[in-house]
XYZ file of C-alpha atoms in Angstrom:
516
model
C 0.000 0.000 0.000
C 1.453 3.232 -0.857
C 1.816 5.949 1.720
C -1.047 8.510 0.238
C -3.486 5.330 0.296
C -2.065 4.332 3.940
C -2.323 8.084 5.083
C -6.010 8.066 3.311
C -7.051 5.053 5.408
C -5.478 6.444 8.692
C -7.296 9.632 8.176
C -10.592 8.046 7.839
C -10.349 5.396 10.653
C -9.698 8.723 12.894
C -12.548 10.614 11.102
C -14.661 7.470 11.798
C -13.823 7.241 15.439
C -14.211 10.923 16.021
C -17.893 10.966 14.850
C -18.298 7.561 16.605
C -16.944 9.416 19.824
C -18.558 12.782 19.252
C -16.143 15.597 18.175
C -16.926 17.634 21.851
C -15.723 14.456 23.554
C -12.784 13.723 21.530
C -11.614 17.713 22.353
C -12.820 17.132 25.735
C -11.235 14.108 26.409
C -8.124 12.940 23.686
C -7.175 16.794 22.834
C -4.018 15.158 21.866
C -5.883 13.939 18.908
C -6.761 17.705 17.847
C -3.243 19.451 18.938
C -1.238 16.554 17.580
C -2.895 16.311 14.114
C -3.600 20.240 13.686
C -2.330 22.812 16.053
C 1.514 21.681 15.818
C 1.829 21.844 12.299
C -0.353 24.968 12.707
C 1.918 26.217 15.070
C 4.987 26.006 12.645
C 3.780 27.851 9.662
C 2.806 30.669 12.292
C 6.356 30.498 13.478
C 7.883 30.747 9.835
C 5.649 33.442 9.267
C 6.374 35.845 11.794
C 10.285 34.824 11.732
C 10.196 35.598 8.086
C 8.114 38.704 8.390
C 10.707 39.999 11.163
C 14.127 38.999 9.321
C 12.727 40.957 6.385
C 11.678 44.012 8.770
C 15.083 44.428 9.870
C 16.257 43.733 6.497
C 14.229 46.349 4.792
C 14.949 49.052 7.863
C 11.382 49.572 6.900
C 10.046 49.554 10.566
C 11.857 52.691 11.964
C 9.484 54.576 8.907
C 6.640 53.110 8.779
C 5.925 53.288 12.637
C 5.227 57.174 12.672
C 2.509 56.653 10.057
C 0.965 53.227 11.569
C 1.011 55.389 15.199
C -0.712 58.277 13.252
C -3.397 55.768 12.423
C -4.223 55.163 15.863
C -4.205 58.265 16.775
C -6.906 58.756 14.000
C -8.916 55.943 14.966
C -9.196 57.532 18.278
C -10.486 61.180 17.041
C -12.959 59.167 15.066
C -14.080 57.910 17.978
C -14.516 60.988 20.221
C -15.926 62.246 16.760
C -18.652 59.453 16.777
C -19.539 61.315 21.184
C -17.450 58.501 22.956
C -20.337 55.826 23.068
C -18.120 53.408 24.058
C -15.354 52.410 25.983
C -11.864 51.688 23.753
C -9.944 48.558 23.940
C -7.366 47.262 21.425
C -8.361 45.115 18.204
C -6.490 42.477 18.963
C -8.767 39.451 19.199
C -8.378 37.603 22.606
C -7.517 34.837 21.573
C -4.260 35.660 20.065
C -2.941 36.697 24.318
C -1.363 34.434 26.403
C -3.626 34.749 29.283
C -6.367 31.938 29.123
C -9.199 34.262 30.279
C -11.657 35.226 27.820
C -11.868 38.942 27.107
C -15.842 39.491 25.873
C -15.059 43.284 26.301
C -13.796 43.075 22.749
C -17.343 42.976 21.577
C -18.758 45.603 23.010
C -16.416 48.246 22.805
C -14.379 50.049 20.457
C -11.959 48.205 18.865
C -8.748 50.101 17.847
C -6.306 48.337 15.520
C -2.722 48.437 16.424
C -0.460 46.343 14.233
C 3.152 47.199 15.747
C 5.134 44.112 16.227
C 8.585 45.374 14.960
C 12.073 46.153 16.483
C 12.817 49.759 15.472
C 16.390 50.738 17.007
C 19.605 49.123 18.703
C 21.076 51.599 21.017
C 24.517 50.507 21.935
C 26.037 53.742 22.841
C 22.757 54.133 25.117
C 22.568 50.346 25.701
C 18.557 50.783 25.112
C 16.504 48.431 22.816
C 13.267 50.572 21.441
C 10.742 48.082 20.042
C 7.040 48.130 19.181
C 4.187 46.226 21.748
C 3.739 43.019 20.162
C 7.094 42.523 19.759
C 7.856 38.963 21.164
C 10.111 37.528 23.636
C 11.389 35.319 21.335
C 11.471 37.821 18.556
C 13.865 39.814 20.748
C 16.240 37.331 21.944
C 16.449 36.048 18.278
C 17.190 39.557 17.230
C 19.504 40.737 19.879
C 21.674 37.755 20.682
C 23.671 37.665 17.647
C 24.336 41.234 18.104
C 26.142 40.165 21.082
C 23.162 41.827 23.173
C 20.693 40.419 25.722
C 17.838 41.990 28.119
C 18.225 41.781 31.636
C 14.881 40.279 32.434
C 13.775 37.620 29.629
C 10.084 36.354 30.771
C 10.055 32.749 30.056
C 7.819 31.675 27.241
C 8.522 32.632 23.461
C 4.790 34.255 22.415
C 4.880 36.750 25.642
C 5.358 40.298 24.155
C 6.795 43.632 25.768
C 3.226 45.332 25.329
C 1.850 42.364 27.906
C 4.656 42.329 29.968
C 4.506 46.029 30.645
C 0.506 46.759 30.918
C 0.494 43.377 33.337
C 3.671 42.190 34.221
C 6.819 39.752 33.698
C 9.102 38.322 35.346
C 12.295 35.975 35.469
C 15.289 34.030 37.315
C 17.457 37.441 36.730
C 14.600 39.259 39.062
C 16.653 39.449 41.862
C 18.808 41.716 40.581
C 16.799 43.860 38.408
C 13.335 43.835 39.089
C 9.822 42.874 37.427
C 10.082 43.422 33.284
C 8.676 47.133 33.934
C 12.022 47.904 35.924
C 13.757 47.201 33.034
C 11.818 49.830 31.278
C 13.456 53.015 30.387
C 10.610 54.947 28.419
C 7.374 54.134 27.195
C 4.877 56.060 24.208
C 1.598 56.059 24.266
C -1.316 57.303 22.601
C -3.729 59.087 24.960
C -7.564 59.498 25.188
C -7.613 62.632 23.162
C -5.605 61.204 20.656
C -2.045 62.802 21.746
C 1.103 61.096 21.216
C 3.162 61.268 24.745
C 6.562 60.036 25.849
C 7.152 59.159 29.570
C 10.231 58.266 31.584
C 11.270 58.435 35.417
C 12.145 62.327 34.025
C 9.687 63.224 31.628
C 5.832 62.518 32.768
C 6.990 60.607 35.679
C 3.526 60.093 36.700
C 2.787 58.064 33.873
C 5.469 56.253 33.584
C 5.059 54.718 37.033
C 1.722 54.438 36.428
C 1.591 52.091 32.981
C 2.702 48.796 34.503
C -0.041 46.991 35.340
C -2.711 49.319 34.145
C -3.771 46.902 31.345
C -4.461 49.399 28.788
C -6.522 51.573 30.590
C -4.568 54.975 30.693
C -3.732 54.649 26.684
C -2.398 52.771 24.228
C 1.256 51.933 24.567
C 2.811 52.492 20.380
C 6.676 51.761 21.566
C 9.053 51.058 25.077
C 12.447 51.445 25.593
C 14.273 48.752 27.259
C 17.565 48.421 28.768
C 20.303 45.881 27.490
C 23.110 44.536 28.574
C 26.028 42.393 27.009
C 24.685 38.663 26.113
C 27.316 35.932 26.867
C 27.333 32.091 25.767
C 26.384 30.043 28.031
C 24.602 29.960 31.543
C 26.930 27.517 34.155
C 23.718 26.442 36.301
C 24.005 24.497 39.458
C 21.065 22.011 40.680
C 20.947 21.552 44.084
C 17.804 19.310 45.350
C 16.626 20.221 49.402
C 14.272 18.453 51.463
C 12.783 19.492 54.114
C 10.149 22.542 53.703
C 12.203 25.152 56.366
C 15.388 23.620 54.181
C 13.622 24.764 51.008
C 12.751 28.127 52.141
C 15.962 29.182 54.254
C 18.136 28.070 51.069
C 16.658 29.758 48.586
C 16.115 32.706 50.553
C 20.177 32.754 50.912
C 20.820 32.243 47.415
C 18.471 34.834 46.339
C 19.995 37.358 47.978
C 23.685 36.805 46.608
C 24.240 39.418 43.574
C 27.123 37.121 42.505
C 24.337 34.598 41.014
C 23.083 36.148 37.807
C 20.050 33.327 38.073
C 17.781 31.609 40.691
C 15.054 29.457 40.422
C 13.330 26.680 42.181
C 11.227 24.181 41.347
C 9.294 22.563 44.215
C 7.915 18.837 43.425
C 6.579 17.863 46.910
C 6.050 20.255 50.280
C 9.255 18.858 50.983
C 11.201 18.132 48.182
C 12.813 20.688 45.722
C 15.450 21.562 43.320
C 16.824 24.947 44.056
C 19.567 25.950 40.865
C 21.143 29.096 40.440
C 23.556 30.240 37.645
C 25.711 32.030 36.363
C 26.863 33.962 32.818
C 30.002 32.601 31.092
C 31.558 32.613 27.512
C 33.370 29.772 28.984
C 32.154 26.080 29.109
C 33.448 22.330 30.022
C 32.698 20.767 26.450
C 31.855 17.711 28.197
C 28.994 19.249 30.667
C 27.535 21.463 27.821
C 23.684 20.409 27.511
C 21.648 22.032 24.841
C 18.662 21.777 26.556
C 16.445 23.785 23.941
C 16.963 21.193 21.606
C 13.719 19.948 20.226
C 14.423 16.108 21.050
C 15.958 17.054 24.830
C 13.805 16.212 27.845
C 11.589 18.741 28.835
C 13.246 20.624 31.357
C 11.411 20.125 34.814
C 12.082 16.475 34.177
C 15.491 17.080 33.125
C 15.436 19.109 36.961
C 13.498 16.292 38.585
C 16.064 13.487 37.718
C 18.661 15.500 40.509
C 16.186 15.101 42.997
C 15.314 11.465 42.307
C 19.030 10.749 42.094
C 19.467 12.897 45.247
C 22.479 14.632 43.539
C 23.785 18.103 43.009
C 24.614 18.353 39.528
C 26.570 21.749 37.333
C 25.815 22.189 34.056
C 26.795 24.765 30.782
C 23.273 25.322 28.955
C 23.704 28.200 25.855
C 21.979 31.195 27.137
C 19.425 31.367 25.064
C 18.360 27.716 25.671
C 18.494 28.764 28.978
C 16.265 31.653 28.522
C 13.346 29.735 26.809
C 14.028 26.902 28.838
C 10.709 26.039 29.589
C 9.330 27.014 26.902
C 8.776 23.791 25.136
C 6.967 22.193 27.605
C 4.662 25.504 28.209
C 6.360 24.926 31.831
C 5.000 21.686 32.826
C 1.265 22.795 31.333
C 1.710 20.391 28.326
C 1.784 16.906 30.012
C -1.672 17.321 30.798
C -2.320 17.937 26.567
C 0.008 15.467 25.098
C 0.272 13.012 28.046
C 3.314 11.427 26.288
C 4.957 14.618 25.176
C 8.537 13.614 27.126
C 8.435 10.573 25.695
C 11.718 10.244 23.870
C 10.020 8.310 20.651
C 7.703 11.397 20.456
C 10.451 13.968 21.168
C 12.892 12.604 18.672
C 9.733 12.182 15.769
C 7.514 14.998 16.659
C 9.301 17.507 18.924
C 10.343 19.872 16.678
C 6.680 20.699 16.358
C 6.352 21.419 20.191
C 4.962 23.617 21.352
C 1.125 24.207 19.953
C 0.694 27.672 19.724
C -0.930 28.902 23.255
C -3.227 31.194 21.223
C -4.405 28.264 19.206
C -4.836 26.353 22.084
C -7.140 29.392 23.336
C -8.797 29.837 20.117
C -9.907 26.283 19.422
C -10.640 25.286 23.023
C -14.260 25.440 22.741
C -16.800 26.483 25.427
C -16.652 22.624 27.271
C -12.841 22.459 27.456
C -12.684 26.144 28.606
C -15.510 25.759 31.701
C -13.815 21.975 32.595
C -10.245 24.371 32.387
C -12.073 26.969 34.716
C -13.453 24.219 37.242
C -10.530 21.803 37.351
C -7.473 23.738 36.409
C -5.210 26.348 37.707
C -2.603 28.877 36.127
C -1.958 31.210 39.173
C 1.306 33.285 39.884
C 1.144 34.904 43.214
C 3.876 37.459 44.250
C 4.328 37.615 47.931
C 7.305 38.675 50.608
C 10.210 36.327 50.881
C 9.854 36.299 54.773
C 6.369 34.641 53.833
C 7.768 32.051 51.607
C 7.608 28.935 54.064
C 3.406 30.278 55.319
C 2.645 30.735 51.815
C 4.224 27.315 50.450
C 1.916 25.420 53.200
C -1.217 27.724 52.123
C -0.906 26.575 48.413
C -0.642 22.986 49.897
C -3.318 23.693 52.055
C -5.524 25.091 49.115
C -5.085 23.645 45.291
C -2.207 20.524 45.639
C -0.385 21.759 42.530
C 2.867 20.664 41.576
C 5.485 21.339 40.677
C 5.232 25.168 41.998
C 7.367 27.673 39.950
C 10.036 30.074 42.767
C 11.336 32.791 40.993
C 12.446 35.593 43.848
C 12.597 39.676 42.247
C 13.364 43.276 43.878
C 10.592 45.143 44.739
C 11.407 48.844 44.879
C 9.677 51.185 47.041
C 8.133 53.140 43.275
C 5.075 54.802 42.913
C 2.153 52.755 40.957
C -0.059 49.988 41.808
C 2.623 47.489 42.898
C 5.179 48.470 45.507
C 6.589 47.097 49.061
C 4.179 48.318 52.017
C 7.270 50.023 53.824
C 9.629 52.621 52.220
C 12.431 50.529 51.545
C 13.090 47.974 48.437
C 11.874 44.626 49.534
C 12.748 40.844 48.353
C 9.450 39.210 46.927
C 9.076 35.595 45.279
C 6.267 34.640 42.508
C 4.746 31.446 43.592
C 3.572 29.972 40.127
C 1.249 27.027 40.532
C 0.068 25.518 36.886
C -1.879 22.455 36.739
C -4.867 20.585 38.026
C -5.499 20.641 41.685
C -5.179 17.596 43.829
C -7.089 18.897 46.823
C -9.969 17.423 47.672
C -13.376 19.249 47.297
C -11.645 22.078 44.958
C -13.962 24.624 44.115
C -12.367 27.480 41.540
C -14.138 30.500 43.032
C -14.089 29.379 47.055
C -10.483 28.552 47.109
C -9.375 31.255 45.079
C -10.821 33.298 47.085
C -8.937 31.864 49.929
C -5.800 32.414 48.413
C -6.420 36.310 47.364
C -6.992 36.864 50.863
C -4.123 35.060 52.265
C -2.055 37.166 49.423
C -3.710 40.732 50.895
C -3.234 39.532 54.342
C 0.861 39.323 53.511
C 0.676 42.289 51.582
C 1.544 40.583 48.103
C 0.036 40.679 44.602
C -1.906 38.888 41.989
C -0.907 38.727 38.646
C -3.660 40.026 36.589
C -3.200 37.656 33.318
C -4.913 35.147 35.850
C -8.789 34.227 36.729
C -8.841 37.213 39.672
C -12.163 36.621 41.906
C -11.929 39.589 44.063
C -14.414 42.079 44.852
C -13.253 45.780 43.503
C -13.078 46.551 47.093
C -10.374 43.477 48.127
C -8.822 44.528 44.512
C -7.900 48.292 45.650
C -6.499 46.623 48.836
C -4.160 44.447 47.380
C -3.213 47.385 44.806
C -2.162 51.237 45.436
C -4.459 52.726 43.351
C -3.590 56.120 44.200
C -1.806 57.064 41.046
C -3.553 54.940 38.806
C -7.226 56.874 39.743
C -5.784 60.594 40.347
C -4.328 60.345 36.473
C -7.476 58.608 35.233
C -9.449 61.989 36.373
C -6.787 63.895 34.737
C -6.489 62.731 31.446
C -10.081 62.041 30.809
C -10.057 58.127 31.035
C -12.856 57.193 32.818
C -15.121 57.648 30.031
C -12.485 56.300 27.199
C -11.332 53.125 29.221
C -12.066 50.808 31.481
C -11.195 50.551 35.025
C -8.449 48.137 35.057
C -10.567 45.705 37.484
C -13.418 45.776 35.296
C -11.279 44.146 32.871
C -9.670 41.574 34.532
C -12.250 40.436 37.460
C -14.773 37.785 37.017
C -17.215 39.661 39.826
C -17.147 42.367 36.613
C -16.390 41.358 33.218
C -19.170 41.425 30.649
């Protein structure tokens, strides 16, 4: 039999089963099926399209002139719409299903929608050491770009698809975060069009106000049309130690210690049990042992929290030389440790070696073809939560998770806080360590209920004065919001530049207790 006719026949036995099964149940309950046979090759034309699209950008120099005219466009579509008596609230065109967060933003259909295509990298500073790039400009995009220029960004958020726009109007983070801060600290300028259609440029010197009060505003004080972001000099490789700790006071008291060393350009921790944990910290090198170089970004290498979790189960410390920009995306792949519970037999090394290259579907994809079922059983029975409290309330916090949802592994990535104005900022005057607690997964505590024991958690966050990332399912009441969050800026420049009636409140976007 020839392989069209053998391919033919494979195609309709699945076809066959699918409509024996019912196609809600198959993408219910064998989403591999779905992801495996569509969204991955999916995934890879979307890649080679944007990749292609961005190499010819730069190519062309065409970005740095055609992003005046393509911000005078918004600025256009805004007139128009205090033209048409500002009916309606103003949101960006972007369909919803193209962010990383998995909530559902039904906003988009009721207000107006204001196209912004500006996804390019328009100038490489090196006297300045400042990156300027567009808001959908990708992590990926950038360390793609600026690597071979022998350049890096001091705080690279994890996953490939997250860009600077969603990193700034919510927030990002990474293992560098103990040295320099959330993404926004990174953050040298941002532009944004305004309410009235006004094109203004903000920095810690120039409309100070505003530029401490953009990060986590989620669009809701303008639209941001470009950011400046600081570099500094990329290297080769990352020389990462893995250090596995038992005991939960072990856990906390090491990677408290570790955090606060300078001298360790990374930390991380991955936490596979309340007791057990891998706590690895590295550092940036052009120099490398040949023979301990692991390329873990390659697409037939283990994903890497199982890479991690073979220290632990060996009980070993282990060092390491992993190219930095492996390193960067390391987890990337494996959408952290999300996509074990979509292709249950995605680390297996047959599938890695055949299919990896493919991996990973497209989170936007995943988002867009999810289906109302999948998305309500995700709601119910699954949790993508990063909470950002106090170190000294690592160990309390650690148990409440336990206590609450069961998830593991749990994500430890500490960052400096600095005593700035905006809606995120230490309760005393003095910069503060903080950790992001990331739990991803399905809960394993018994009688989970989404809403009650999220709940829970929000108010054991407020009660240690920490924060919510707003990407996340938030089920607080505006009143518990505006106690976790400063709000002081945020409202007193809302009156000032005429946003209440041209945005959103910035909990009416994100809350379930509000959204339309």
């Amino acid at each position: 039999m020839s392989p069209v006719w053998s391919l033919g026949a494979g195609l309709l036995l699945l076809l066959l089963w699918v409509r024996h099964r019912g196609l809600e149940a198959v993408l219910v309950h064998h989403r591999w099926v779905f992801v495996c046979l569509f969204l991955l090759p999916l995934s890879i034309l979307f890649d080679v399209y944007y990749q292609l699209r961005a190499w010819a950008v730069w190519r062309l120099h065409s970005a740095p002139r055609q992003h005046a005219q393509r911000v005078r466009h918004i600025q256009a579509q805004v007139r128009e719409w205090k033209n048409e008596g500002s009916k309606r609230y103003m949101c960006t065109g972007r369909p919803g299903w193209l962010t990383v967060s998995l909530r559902v933003g039904k906003y988009k259909k009721i207000h107006k929608n204001i196209m912004i295509n500006l996804m390019d990298v328009l100038e490489v500073d090196t006297e300045r050491q400042v990156v300027r790039v567009e808001p959908l400009v990708t992590m990926g995009q950038l360390t793609a770009h600026l690597n071979p220029m022998g350049w890096t960004i001091p705080v690279v958020p994890e996953l490939d698809d997250l860009t600077v726009g969603g990193l700034i109007m919510g927030t990002g983070i990474e293992s560098s975060s103990h040295i320099y801060g959330l993404f926004q600290h990174t953050c040298v300028a941002y532009e944004l069009v305004l309410a009235d259609g006004s094109l203004v440029r903000c920095s810690p010197t120039e409309n100070s106000d505003l530029f401490y009060a953009v990060p986590w505003s989620c669009g809701t004080l303008g639209f941001l049309v470009a950011a400046e972001i600081k570099m500094i000099p990329a290297k080769k490789y990352v020389k990462i130690n893995y250090e596995p700790v038992r005991g939960l006071q072990k856990i906390c008291e090491k990677f408290t210690e570790e955090s606060k060393k300078k001298e360790n350009s990374f930390v991380e921790g991955l936490v596979y049990s309340l007791e057990e944990a891998v706590i690895m910290t590295g550092v940036l090198t052009d120099e490398a042992e040949q023979s301990k170089i692991n390329r873990i970004g390659n697409y037939y290498k283990p994903w890497f929290f199982k890479h991690v979790e073979k220290y632990l189960k060996a009980d070993k410390t282990g060092v390491e030389y992993i190219p930095a920009r492996h390193y960067y995306h390391r987890h990337t792949r494996s959408i952290f440790w999300e996509l074990q519970d979509i292709i249950p037999f995605g680390n297996n090394p047959v599938f890695r070696y055949l299919f990896g290259w493919m991996v990973p579907p497209k989170i936007s994809l995943l988002k867009l073809t999810q289906g109302e079922a999948i998305r309500k059983l995700y709601e119910q029975h699954h949790v993508v939560q990063d909470m950002l409290v106090p170190m000294k309330s690592l160990e309390k916090s650690i148990q409440t998770f336990h206590a609450d949802l069961n998830v593991y592994p749990l994500w430890l990535c500490p960052f400096i806080l600095p005593n700035n104005p905006g809606m995120v900022h230490p309760k005393g005057d003095e910069t503060e360590l903080y950790v992001d607690i990331g739990a991803y997964g399905e809960p394993k505590r018994k009688q989970f209920e989404a809403r009650a024991s999220m709940r829970q958690m929000e108010k054991f966050v407020r009660s240690v004065h920490g924060f919510q990332m707003l990407y996340a399912d938030c089920y607080m009441t505006r009143e518990e919001f505006w106690d976790m969050f400063d709000g002081s800026l945020y409202h007193k420049l809302r009156e000032q530049m005429n946003c209440k009636d041209a945005f959103p409140e910035v909990y009416d976007k994100i809350c379930k207790a509000a959204r339309h």
